[in-house]
């Protein structure tokens, strides 16, 4: 089955540690996105990539980093510089043009 | 970026039609109107999109005002599985990377 996988579903980390969230897609989509969602709020864009080896900052990129070495993969690193990292993180991909985005199931990150 | 305004919440009875409104008075001529919905603890899923004409698909219908300053998502027969947060989003030109800007959406509850 084609789709987007995110792992792990739940992640706990100690304050001051970096953590990397995985996002893999087998839809052959060119564009990929990372969003953050806080309780009761809409999604906010962190980073996006339209092509391999290229990515752009979204609205809330501070404290995050990404890489796009392969078309299928777009990992997100939450660094210790991110002041409030506890949130629900969602990855998405899109084939191109005005086509819709497909979302993964999300990773819920809790910083202890 | 053009903004959308939606009611915070709406209620519906099962098997009745639901009309979810969205205002977007500052929409530009090249903005597409997209609707996504998000079930609890899941990633959003695409519902429908349109530019000027009304659109129908297996999930819903989208009615767009003649001046394009408002639109309505229509669920023809609400089921309990339609209880979700519905987001109305304006999608700008392709050269903006296909970004989606989420507001807070409308939380739809469906009563049996």
XYZ file of C-alpha atoms in Angstrom:
224
model
C 0.000 0.000 0.000
C 1.234 3.479 -0.829
C 1.371 6.039 1.901
C 3.327 8.052 4.434
C 4.806 6.548 7.552
C 6.007 8.415 10.590
C 7.869 6.855 13.456
C 7.659 6.590 16.310
C 4.030 7.358 17.165
C 4.960 8.588 20.644
C 8.342 9.985 21.614
C 9.666 11.184 24.930
C 12.868 13.107 25.373
C 14.672 14.908 28.120
C 15.064 18.636 27.972
C 18.279 19.649 26.212
C 18.441 16.627 23.903
C 18.100 16.652 20.143
C 15.646 14.187 18.609
C 14.966 13.165 14.995
C 11.489 12.335 13.708
C 11.224 10.033 10.733
C 9.010 10.558 7.669
C 8.989 8.151 4.726
C 6.720 8.095 1.667
C 6.384 5.572 -1.150
C 4.019 7.696 -3.244
C 6.801 8.990 -5.504
C 5.863 12.543 -4.502
C 8.288 15.380 -5.136
C 7.207 17.740 -2.346
C 7.265 17.010 1.373
C 6.250 19.088 4.398
C 6.574 19.195 8.179
C 3.880 20.756 10.358
C 3.500 21.262 14.077
C 0.156 21.208 15.897
C -0.447 22.402 19.457
C -3.596 21.432 21.399
C -6.741 23.069 20.010
C -4.816 24.813 17.253
C -4.414 24.448 13.511
C -1.237 23.192 11.855
C 1.785 25.447 11.394
C 4.411 24.876 8.714
C 7.971 24.188 9.899
C 9.888 23.274 6.723
C 9.091 22.080 3.224
C 10.981 20.595 0.326
C 9.953 20.639 -3.320
C 12.841 18.560 -4.613
C 15.718 16.405 -3.364
C 18.623 18.335 -1.800
C 16.541 21.502 -1.474
C 14.264 22.782 1.290
C 12.798 26.048 2.556
C 11.863 27.405 5.956
C 8.222 27.649 6.862
C 6.649 29.952 9.411
C 8.203 28.441 12.558
C 11.588 26.967 11.515
C 13.606 28.210 14.501
C 14.956 25.333 16.572
C 14.352 22.748 13.831
C 16.463 21.306 11.010
C 15.717 19.006 8.078
C 17.465 17.133 5.274
C 16.240 15.763 1.938
C 18.902 13.382 0.652
C 16.393 10.958 -0.850
C 13.047 11.541 -2.522
C 11.322 9.149 -0.115
C 12.643 10.567 3.141
C 12.377 13.929 4.931
C 13.562 13.624 8.559
C 12.997 16.450 11.034
C 15.396 17.148 13.899
C 14.053 18.985 16.909
C 17.067 20.623 18.495
C 17.628 21.762 22.054
C 17.209 25.330 20.754
C 13.469 24.764 20.266
C 11.955 26.344 23.364
C 8.600 24.537 23.431
C 9.056 21.275 21.528
C 6.142 19.333 23.066
C 3.609 19.042 20.238
C 2.043 16.790 17.598
C 4.233 16.664 14.475
C 2.774 15.865 11.080
C 4.531 15.070 7.821
C 2.871 15.407 4.428
C 3.698 14.941 0.762
C 2.285 16.155 -2.543
C 2.784 15.064 -6.130
C 2.800 18.508 -7.714
C 0.694 21.247 -9.211
C -2.492 21.949 -7.283
C -2.809 18.372 -6.059
C -3.706 17.672 -2.488
C -1.330 16.913 0.354
C -1.310 13.480 1.917
C -0.586 13.381 5.643
C 1.076 10.785 7.818
C -0.350 9.603 11.168
C 1.854 11.977 13.171
C 4.365 11.734 16.008
C 3.458 13.045 19.433
C 6.611 14.425 21.073
C 6.732 15.079 24.801
C 9.704 16.780 26.431
C 10.117 15.867 30.080
C -1.464 35.499 2.650
C -5.237 35.655 2.306
C -7.118 34.571 5.404
C -10.211 32.445 6.000
C -12.841 32.767 8.730
C -14.860 29.794 9.958
C -17.192 29.226 12.923
C -15.428 27.531 15.815
C -17.978 24.747 16.107
C -21.153 23.342 14.585
C -23.554 20.563 15.451
C -25.444 18.245 13.184
C -27.787 15.291 13.462
C -26.872 11.997 11.873
C -28.167 11.474 8.320
C -28.962 15.173 7.876
C -27.099 17.524 5.514
C -24.413 19.795 6.935
C -23.359 23.149 5.495
C -19.975 24.367 6.732
C -19.347 28.039 5.822
C -16.057 29.768 5.111
C -15.419 33.459 4.458
C -12.384 34.564 2.457
C -13.022 38.159 1.478
C -9.372 38.876 0.543
C -9.014 35.903 -1.815
C -6.958 36.570 -4.939
C -7.822 35.454 -8.445
C -5.259 32.621 -8.395
C -6.123 31.174 -4.961
C -7.709 27.746 -4.904
C -10.109 26.914 -2.052
C -9.171 23.654 -0.333
C -10.961 21.752 2.428
C -9.297 19.246 4.708
C -10.630 17.491 7.777
C -8.871 16.064 10.804
C -10.227 13.289 12.980
C -9.007 13.185 16.598
C -5.331 12.248 16.956
C -4.911 11.723 13.213
C -3.347 13.634 10.344
C -5.624 15.775 8.179
C -7.174 14.288 5.073
C -8.102 16.035 1.853
C -11.812 16.549 1.223
C -12.257 18.721 -1.872
C -10.969 21.805 -3.685
C -12.140 24.286 -6.294
C -11.376 27.572 -8.013
C -14.586 29.120 -9.339
C -17.147 26.460 -10.183
C -18.983 24.252 -7.730
C -17.359 20.851 -7.272
C -18.648 17.429 -6.276
C -16.828 14.275 -5.239
C -17.665 11.134 -3.308
C -17.043 12.813 0.038
C -18.705 16.207 -0.317
C -19.728 19.160 -2.465
C -18.140 22.588 -2.558
C -20.297 25.596 -3.355
C -18.347 28.756 -4.239
C -19.982 32.178 -4.235
C -19.988 34.066 -7.505
C -17.663 36.748 -6.087
C -15.496 33.997 -4.521
C -15.500 35.747 -1.158
C -17.141 32.805 0.542
C -17.661 29.089 0.084
C -19.626 26.270 1.705
C -18.651 22.667 2.209
C -21.705 20.429 2.020
C -21.873 16.973 3.554
C -25.043 15.502 2.105
C -25.762 13.007 4.864
C -23.698 13.344 8.020
C -22.525 10.183 9.734
C -20.867 9.754 13.111
C -17.570 9.243 11.257
C -17.825 12.789 9.882
C -17.212 14.256 13.331
C -13.931 16.108 12.855
C -12.308 19.522 12.577
C -12.854 20.930 9.080
C -10.308 23.382 7.680
C -10.975 25.805 4.833
C -7.635 26.801 3.265
C -6.596 29.054 0.409
C -3.827 27.618 -1.776
C -1.718 30.181 -3.554
C 0.145 29.838 -6.856
C 2.356 26.837 -7.451
C 5.516 28.874 -7.031
C 4.750 29.193 -3.337
C 5.633 25.538 -2.879
C 2.100 24.320 -2.420
C 2.029 25.496 1.170
C -1.174 25.182 3.155
C -1.945 27.734 5.856
C -4.278 26.243 8.434
C -6.596 28.299 10.623
C -8.376 26.878 13.656
C -11.135 25.266 11.594
C -14.689 24.272 12.497
C -15.205 21.423 14.934
C -18.197 19.445 13.716
C -20.036 17.200 16.137
C -22.643 14.735 14.895
C -25.435 13.541 17.142
C -27.007 10.113 16.655
